[in-house]
Coordinates of N, CA and C in Angstrom, one line a residue:
M664 N 10.4 -6.8 13.7 CA 10.5 -5.6 14.5 C 10.7 -4.4 13.6
Y665 N 10.1 -3.3 14.0 CA 10.2 -2.1 13.2 C 11.4 -1.3 13.6
E666 N 11.9 -0.5 12.7 CA 13.1 0.3 12.9 C 12.8 1.7 13.3
I667 N 13.7 2.4 14.0 CA 13.5 3.8 14.3 C 13.4 4.6 13.0
G668 N 12.4 5.5 12.9 CA 12.2 6.3 11.7 C 11.2 5.7 10.7
E669 N 10.9 4.4 10.9 CA 9.9 3.7 10.0 C 8.5 4.3 10.3
L670 N 7.7 4.3 9.2 CA 6.3 4.7 9.3 C 5.4 3.5 9.4
V671 N 4.5 3.5 10.3 CA 3.6 2.4 10.6 C 2.2 2.9 10.7
L672 N 1.3 2.0 10.4 CA -0.1 2.3 10.7 C -0.5 1.7 12.0
Y673 N -1.0 2.5 12.9 CA -1.2 2.0 14.3 C -2.7 2.2 14.6
G674 N -3.4 1.1 14.7 CA -4.9 1.1 15.0 C -5.7 2.2 14.3
S675 N -6.5 2.8 15.1 CA -7.3 3.9 14.5 C -6.6 5.2 14.6
T676 N -5.4 5.2 15.1 CA -4.6 6.5 15.2 C -4.2 6.9 13.8
G677 N -3.8 5.9 13.0 CA -3.3 6.2 11.7 C -1.8 6.1 11.6
V678 N -1.2 6.9 10.7 CA 0.2 6.8 10.4 C 1.0 7.4 11.6
C679 N 2.0 6.6 12.0 CA 2.9 7.0 13.1 C 4.4 6.8 12.7
R680 N 5.3 7.5 13.2 CA 6.7 7.3 13.0 C 7.2 6.7 14.3
V681 N 8.0 5.6 14.1 CA 8.7 5.0 15.3 C 9.8 5.9 15.6
S682 N 9.7 6.6 16.8 CA 10.7 7.6 17.1 C 11.8 7.0 18.0
E683 N 11.4 5.9 18.7 CA 12.3 5.4 19.7 C 11.9 3.9 20.0
I684 N 12.9 3.1 20.4 CA 12.6 1.8 20.9 C 13.3 1.7 22.2
K685 N 12.6 1.5 23.3 CA 13.2 1.6 24.6 C 12.7 0.5 25.5
T686 N 13.5 0.2 26.5 CA 13.2 -0.8 27.5 C 12.6 -0.1 28.7
Q687 N 11.5 -0.7 29.2 CA 10.8 -0.2 30.4 C 10.9 -1.3 31.5
D688 N 11.4 -0.9 32.6 CA 11.5 -1.8 33.8 C 10.2 -1.6 34.7
F689 N 9.7 -2.7 35.2 CA 8.6 -2.7 36.1 C 9.1 -3.3 37.4
P690 N 9.6 -2.4 38.4 CA 10.2 -3.0 39.6 C 9.2 -3.8 40.4
S691 N 8.0 -3.5 40.4 CA 7.0 -4.3 41.2 C 6.9 -5.7 40.8
T692 N 7.1 -6.0 39.5 CA 7.0 -7.4 39.0 C 8.3 -7.9 38.6
G693 N 9.3 -7.1 38.5 CA 10.6 -7.5 38.0 C 10.6 -7.7 36.5
E694 N 9.6 -7.3 35.9 CA 9.4 -7.5 34.4 C 10.1 -6.4 33.7
R695 N 10.6 -6.7 32.5 CA 11.3 -5.7 31.6 C 10.8 -5.9 30.2
R696 N 10.2 -4.9 29.6 CA 9.6 -5.0 28.3 C 10.2 -4.0 27.4
L697 N 10.2 -4.3 26.1 CA 10.6 -3.5 25.0 C 9.4 -2.7 24.5
Y698 N 9.5 -1.4 24.3 CA 8.4 -0.6 23.8 C 8.8 0.2 22.5
Y699 N 7.8 0.4 21.6 CA 8.0 1.4 20.5 C 7.4 2.7 21.1
V700 N 8.1 3.8 20.8 CA 7.6 5.1 21.0 C 7.1 5.6 19.7
L701 N 5.8 5.8 19.5 CA 5.3 6.2 18.2 C 4.8 7.7 18.3
K702 N 5.1 8.4 17.2 CA 4.6 9.8 17.1 C 3.7 9.9 15.9
P703 N 2.4 10.0 16.1 CA 1.5 10.2 15.0 C 1.8 11.4 14.1
L704 N 1.7 11.2 12.8 CA 2.1 12.3 11.9 C 1.0 13.4 11.9
Y705 N -0.2 13.0 12.2 CA -1.3 14.0 12.1 C -2.0 14.3 13.4
Q706 N -1.3 14.0 14.5 CA -1.8 14.3 15.8 C -0.6 14.7 16.7
S707 N -0.9 15.5 17.7 CA 0.2 15.9 18.6 C 0.1 15.1 19.9
C708 N 0.7 13.9 19.8 CA 0.7 13.1 21.0 C 1.9 12.1 20.8
V709 N 2.2 11.3 21.9 CA 3.2 10.3 21.8 C 2.5 9.0 22.4
I710 N 2.8 7.9 21.7 CA 2.2 6.6 22.1 C 3.3 5.6 22.4
S711 N 3.2 4.9 23.5 CA 4.1 3.9 23.9 C 3.4 2.6 23.8
V712 N 3.9 1.6 23.0 CA 3.3 0.3 22.8 C 4.3 -0.8 22.9
P713 N 4.0 -1.8 23.7 CA 4.9 -2.9 23.8 C 5.2 -3.6 22.5
V714 N 6.4 -3.9 22.2 CA 6.9 -4.4 20.9 C 6.1 -5.8 20.7
D715 N 5.9 -6.5 21.7 CA 5.3 -7.8 21.6 C 3.7 -7.8 21.7
S716 N 3.1 -6.6 21.8 CA 1.7 -6.5 22.0 C 0.9 -6.9 20.7
D717 N -0.2 -7.6 20.9 CA -1.1 -7.9 19.8 C -2.5 -7.3 20.0
K718 N -2.6 -6.4 21.0 CA -3.9 -5.8 21.4 C -4.3 -4.8 20.4
V719 N -3.4 -4.0 19.8 CA -3.8 -3.0 18.8 C -3.0 -3.3 17.5
F720 N -3.7 -3.2 16.4 CA -3.2 -3.5 15.1 C -2.1 -2.5 14.7
I721 N -1.0 -3.1 14.2 CA 0.2 -2.3 13.7 C 0.8 -3.0 12.5
R722 N 1.1 -2.2 11.5 CA 1.7 -2.7 10.3 C 2.5 -1.6 9.6
P723 N 3.4 -2.0 8.7 CA 4.1 -1.0 7.9 C 3.1 -0.3 7.0
I724 N 3.3 1.0 6.6 CA 2.4 1.6 5.7 C 2.7 1.0 4.3
I725 N 1.7 1.2 3.4 CA 1.9 0.7 2.0 C 3.0 1.5 1.3
S726 N 3.5 0.9 0.2 CA 4.6 1.5 -0.6 C 4.0 2.6 -1.5
K727 N 4.8 3.4 -2.1 CA 4.4 4.4 -3.1 C 3.7 3.7 -4.3
D728 N 4.4 2.6 -4.7 CA 3.8 1.8 -5.9 C 2.5 1.2 -5.5
E729 N 2.3 0.7 -4.3 CA 1.0 0.2 -3.9 C -0.1 1.3 -3.9
A730 N 0.3 2.5 -3.4 CA -0.6 3.6 -3.3 C -1.1 4.0 -4.7
E731 N -0.1 4.0 -5.6 CA -0.4 4.4 -7.0 C -1.3 3.3 -7.7
R732 N -1.1 2.0 -7.4 CA -1.9 0.9 -7.9 C -3.3 1.0 -7.4
L733 N -3.5 1.3 -6.1 CA -4.8 1.4 -5.5 C -5.6 2.5 -6.1
I734 N -5.0 3.7 -6.3 CA -5.6 4.8 -6.9 C -6.0 4.5 -8.3
S735 N -5.2 3.8 -9.0 CA -5.5 3.5 -10.4 C -6.7 2.5 -10.6
L736 N -7.0 1.8 -9.5 CA -8.1 0.9 -9.6 C -9.5 1.5 -9.2
I737 N -9.4 2.8 -8.7 CA -10.7 3.4 -8.3 C -11.7 3.6 -9.4
P738 N -11.3 4.0 -10.6 CA -12.3 4.2 -11.7 C -13.1 3.0 -12.0
G739 N -12.5 1.8 -11.8 CA -13.2 0.6 -12.1 C -14.0 0.0 -11.0
R740 N -13.9 0.6 -9.8 CA -14.6 0.0 -8.6 C -16.1 0.4 -8.6
K741 N -16.9 -0.6 -8.3 CA -18.3 -0.3 -8.2 C -18.7 -0.5 -6.7
C742 N -19.1 0.6 -6.1 CA -19.5 0.6 -4.7 C -20.9 1.1 -4.5
E743 N -21.7 0.2 -4.0 CA -23.1 0.6 -3.7 C -23.2 1.3 -2.3
A744 N -24.1 2.2 -2.2 CA -24.4 2.8 -0.9 C -25.0 1.8 0.0
Y745 N -24.5 1.7 1.2 CA -25.0 0.8 2.2 C -26.1 1.5 3.0
H746 N -27.3 1.0 2.9 CA -28.5 1.6 3.6 C -29.0 0.7 4.7
N747 N -29.1 1.2 5.9 CA -29.7 0.5 7.0 C -30.3 1.5 7.9
R748 N -31.5 1.3 8.2 CA -32.2 2.3 9.1 C -31.7 2.1 10.6
A749 N -31.3 0.9 10.9 CA -30.8 0.7 12.3 C -29.4 1.3 12.4
T750 N -29.3 2.3 13.2 CA -28.1 3.0 13.4 C -27.0 2.1 13.9
R751 N -27.3 1.2 14.9 CA -26.3 0.3 15.4 C -25.7 -0.6 14.4
E752 N -26.6 -1.2 13.6 CA -26.1 -2.1 12.5 C -25.3 -1.4 11.5
L753 N -25.7 -0.1 11.1 CA -24.9 0.7 10.2 C -23.5 0.9 10.7
A754 N -23.5 1.3 12.0 CA -22.2 1.6 12.6 C -21.3 0.3 12.7
Q755 N -21.9 -0.8 13.0 CA -21.2 -2.1 13.0 C -20.6 -2.4 11.6
H756 N -21.4 -2.2 10.6 CA -20.9 -2.5 9.2 C -19.7 -1.6 8.9
Y757 N -19.9 -0.3 9.2 CA -18.8 0.6 8.9 C -17.5 0.3 9.7
D758 N -17.8 0.0 11.0 CA -16.7 -0.3 11.9 C -15.9 -1.5 11.5
T759 N -16.6 -2.5 11.0 CA -15.9 -3.8 10.5 C -15.0 -3.4 9.4
M760 N -15.4 -2.6 8.4 CA -14.6 -2.2 7.3 C -13.4 -1.4 7.8
L761 N -13.6 -0.5 8.7 CA -12.5 0.3 9.2 C -11.5 -0.5 9.9
K762 N -11.9 -1.5 10.7 CA -11.0 -2.3 11.5 C -10.3 -3.4 10.7
S763 N -10.6 -3.5 9.4 CA -9.8 -4.4 8.6 C -8.4 -3.9 8.3
H764 N -8.3 -2.5 8.4 CA -7.0 -1.8 8.2 C -6.4 -2.0 6.8
K765 N -7.3 -2.3 5.9 CA -6.9 -2.5 4.5 C -7.3 -1.3 3.7
C766 N -6.4 -0.7 2.9 CA -6.7 0.4 2.1 C -7.9 0.2 1.1
E767 N -7.9 -1.0 0.6 CA -9.0 -1.4 -0.3 C -10.4 -1.2 0.3
D768 N -10.5 -1.7 1.6 CA -11.7 -1.6 2.3 C -12.0 -0.1 2.6
L769 N -11.0 0.7 2.9 CA -11.2 2.1 3.2 C -11.7 2.8 2.0
I770 N -11.2 2.4 0.8 CA -11.6 3.0 -0.5 C -13.1 2.7 -0.7
D771 N -13.4 1.4 -0.5 CA -14.8 0.9 -0.7 C -15.7 1.6 0.3
L772 N -15.3 1.8 1.5 CA -16.1 2.4 2.5 C -16.4 3.9 2.1
T773 N -15.3 4.6 1.8 CA -15.5 6.0 1.4 C -16.4 6.2 0.2
M774 N -16.1 5.3 -0.8 CA -16.9 5.4 -2.1 C -18.4 5.1 -1.8
S775 N -18.6 4.1 -0.9 CA -20.0 3.7 -0.6 C -20.7 4.9 0.2
I776 N -20.0 5.5 1.1 CA -20.6 6.6 1.8 C -20.8 7.8 0.9
Y777 N -19.8 8.1 0.0 CA -20.0 9.2 -1.0 C -21.3 8.9 -1.8
A778 N -21.4 7.7 -2.3 CA -22.6 7.3 -3.1 C -23.9 7.6 -2.3
K779 N -23.9 7.2 -1.0 CA -25.0 7.4 -0.2 C -25.3 8.9 0.0
K780 N -24.2 9.7 0.2 CA -24.4 11.1 0.4 C -25.0 11.8 -0.9
E781 N -24.5 11.3 -2.0 CA -25.1 11.8 -3.3 C -26.6 11.5 -3.4
N782 N -26.9 10.2 -3.1 CA -28.3 9.8 -3.1 C -29.2 10.7 -2.2
M783 N -28.7 10.9 -1.0 CA -29.5 11.7 0.0 C -29.7 13.1 -0.5
H784 N -28.6 13.6 -1.1 CA -28.7 15.0 -1.6 C -29.7 15.1 -2.7
R785 N -29.7 14.1 -3.7 CA -30.6 14.1 -4.8 C -32.1 14.0 -4.3
Q786 N -32.3 13.3 -3.2 CA -33.6 13.1 -2.6 C -34.0 14.2 -1.7
K787 N -33.0 15.2 -1.5 CA -33.2 16.3 -0.6 C -33.5 15.8 0.9
R788 N -32.7 14.8 1.2 CA -32.8 14.2 2.6 C -31.5 14.5 3.3
R789 N -31.6 14.5 4.6 CA -30.5 14.8 5.5 C -29.5 13.6 5.5
F790 N -28.3 13.9 5.4 CA -27.2 12.9 5.5 C -27.0 12.6 7.0
G791 N -26.9 11.3 7.3 CA -26.8 10.9 8.7 C -25.5 11.2 9.4
T792 N -25.6 11.4 10.7 CA -24.4 11.6 11.5 C -23.5 10.4 11.6
V793 N -24.0 9.2 11.6 CA -23.2 8.0 11.6 C -22.4 7.9 10.4
D794 N -23.0 8.2 9.2 CA -22.3 8.2 7.9 C -21.2 9.3 7.9
E795 N -21.6 10.4 8.4 CA -20.6 11.6 8.4 C -19.4 11.2 9.3
R796 N -19.6 10.6 10.5 CA -18.6 10.3 11.4 C -17.6 9.2 10.8
F797 N -18.2 8.2 10.2 CA -17.4 7.1 9.6 C -16.7 7.6 8.3
L798 N -17.3 8.4 7.6 CA -16.7 9.0 6.4 C -15.4 9.8 6.8
K799 N -15.5 10.6 7.8 CA -14.4 11.3 8.3 C -13.2 10.4 8.8
Q800 N -13.6 9.3 9.6 CA -12.6 8.4 10.1 C -11.9 7.7 8.9
A801 N -12.7 7.2 7.9 CA -12.2 6.5 6.8 C -11.2 7.4 6.0
E802 N -11.7 8.6 5.7 CA -10.8 9.5 5.0 C -9.6 9.9 5.7
D803 N -9.7 10.1 7.0 CA -8.5 10.4 7.8 C -7.4 9.3 7.7
L804 N -7.9 8.0 7.9 CA -7.0 6.9 7.8 C -6.4 6.7 6.4
L805 N -7.3 6.7 5.4 CA -6.9 6.5 4.0 C -6.0 7.6 3.5
F806 N -6.5 8.8 3.6 CA -5.7 10.0 3.1 C -4.4 10.1 3.9
G807 N -4.4 9.8 5.2 CA -3.1 9.8 5.9 C -2.1 8.8 5.4
E808 N -2.6 7.6 5.1 CA -1.6 6.6 4.6 C -1.2 6.9 3.2
L809 N -2.1 7.3 2.4 CA -1.7 7.6 1.0 C -0.8 8.8 0.9
A810 N -1.0 9.8 1.8 CA -0.1 11.0 1.8 C 1.3 10.6 2.2
A811 N 1.4 9.7 3.2 CA 2.7 9.3 3.7 C 3.4 8.4 2.6
A812 N 2.6 7.5 2.0 CA 3.2 6.7 1.0 C 3.6 7.5 -0.3
L813 N 2.8 8.4 -0.7 CA 3.1 9.2 -1.9 C 4.0 10.4 -1.6
E814 N 4.3 10.7 -0.3 CA 5.1 11.8 0.2 C 4.6 13.1 -0.3
I815 N 3.3 13.3 -0.1 CA 2.6 14.6 -0.4 C 1.8 15.0 0.9
P816 N 1.5 16.3 1.0 CA 0.7 16.7 2.2 C -0.7 16.0 2.2
R817 N -1.2 15.7 3.3 CA -2.5 15.0 3.4 C -3.6 15.9 2.8
S818 N -3.5 17.2 2.9 CA -4.5 18.1 2.3 C -4.5 18.0 0.8
E819 N -3.5 17.4 0.2 CA -3.5 17.4 -1.3 C -4.0 16.0 -1.8
V820 N -4.3 15.1 -1.0 CA -4.6 13.7 -1.4 C -5.9 13.7 -2.2
R821 N -6.9 14.3 -1.7 CA -8.2 14.3 -2.4 C -8.0 14.8 -3.9
G822 N -7.3 15.9 -4.0 CA -7.1 16.5 -5.4 C -6.2 15.6 -6.2
Y823 N -5.3 14.9 -5.6 CA -4.4 14.0 -6.3 C -5.2 12.8 -6.9
I824 N -6.1 12.3 -6.0 CA -7.0 11.2 -6.4 C -7.9 11.6 -7.6
T825 N -8.5 12.8 -7.4 CA -9.5 13.3 -8.4 C -8.8 13.5 -9.7
A826 N -7.6 14.0 -9.7 CA -6.8 14.2 -11.0 C -6.5 12.9 -11.6
R827 N -6.1 11.9 -10.9 CA -5.7 10.6 -11.4 C -7.0 9.9 -12.0
V828 N -8.1 10.0 -11.3 CA -9.3 9.4 -11.7 C -9.8 10.1 -13.0
T829 N -9.8 11.4 -13.0 CA -10.2 12.2 -14.2 C -9.3 11.8 -15.4
D830 N -8.0 11.7 -15.2 CA -7.1 11.4 -16.3 C -7.4 10.0 -16.8
A831 N -7.7 9.0 -15.9 CA -8.0 7.6 -16.3 C -9.3 7.6 -17.1
E832 N -10.3 8.4 -16.7 CA -11.6 8.4 -17.4 C -11.5 9.0 -18.8
K833 N -10.6 10.0 -18.9 CA -10.4 10.7 -20.2 C -9.6 9.7 -21.2
A834 N -8.7 9.0 -20.6 CA -7.9 8.0 -21.4 C -8.7 6.8 -21.9
G835 N -9.7 6.5 -21.1 CA -10.3 5.3 -21.5 C -11.5 4.8 -21.4

């Protein structure tokens, strides 16, 4: 069970703070359930989710050390652009990576789409809307979790990663 004040990753919403744990009574069924009240860090809404629900993914955010470790591995990662002319299959591929809720997969996904974007730009071709949409979703989830773990503003994550990757490339 999560504690009040704890940061968790909740489904496709991203990082949320557990603001309250409350009991909800349902007089019509006589049922009583315990709920987390979650406040997303990067959205203005409140989410109530049953403590015992397994319908939407929820986990603690990664630690600062894990965030640093993941960023340090970026220079050595090789990610190929994923090309598929069938929009539905492309979206399914991207969605599968998003729904793993693993930072490693989000890094691979963003790097893959960045590579595809560069290829399209070099060929003077238009970058697809499916690619653009999933890049934004992956960046929002990844940068949100890294920002929370590193305790920096989300707007600074891209620069932080770039600086760390540049330093690693110079060193070695």
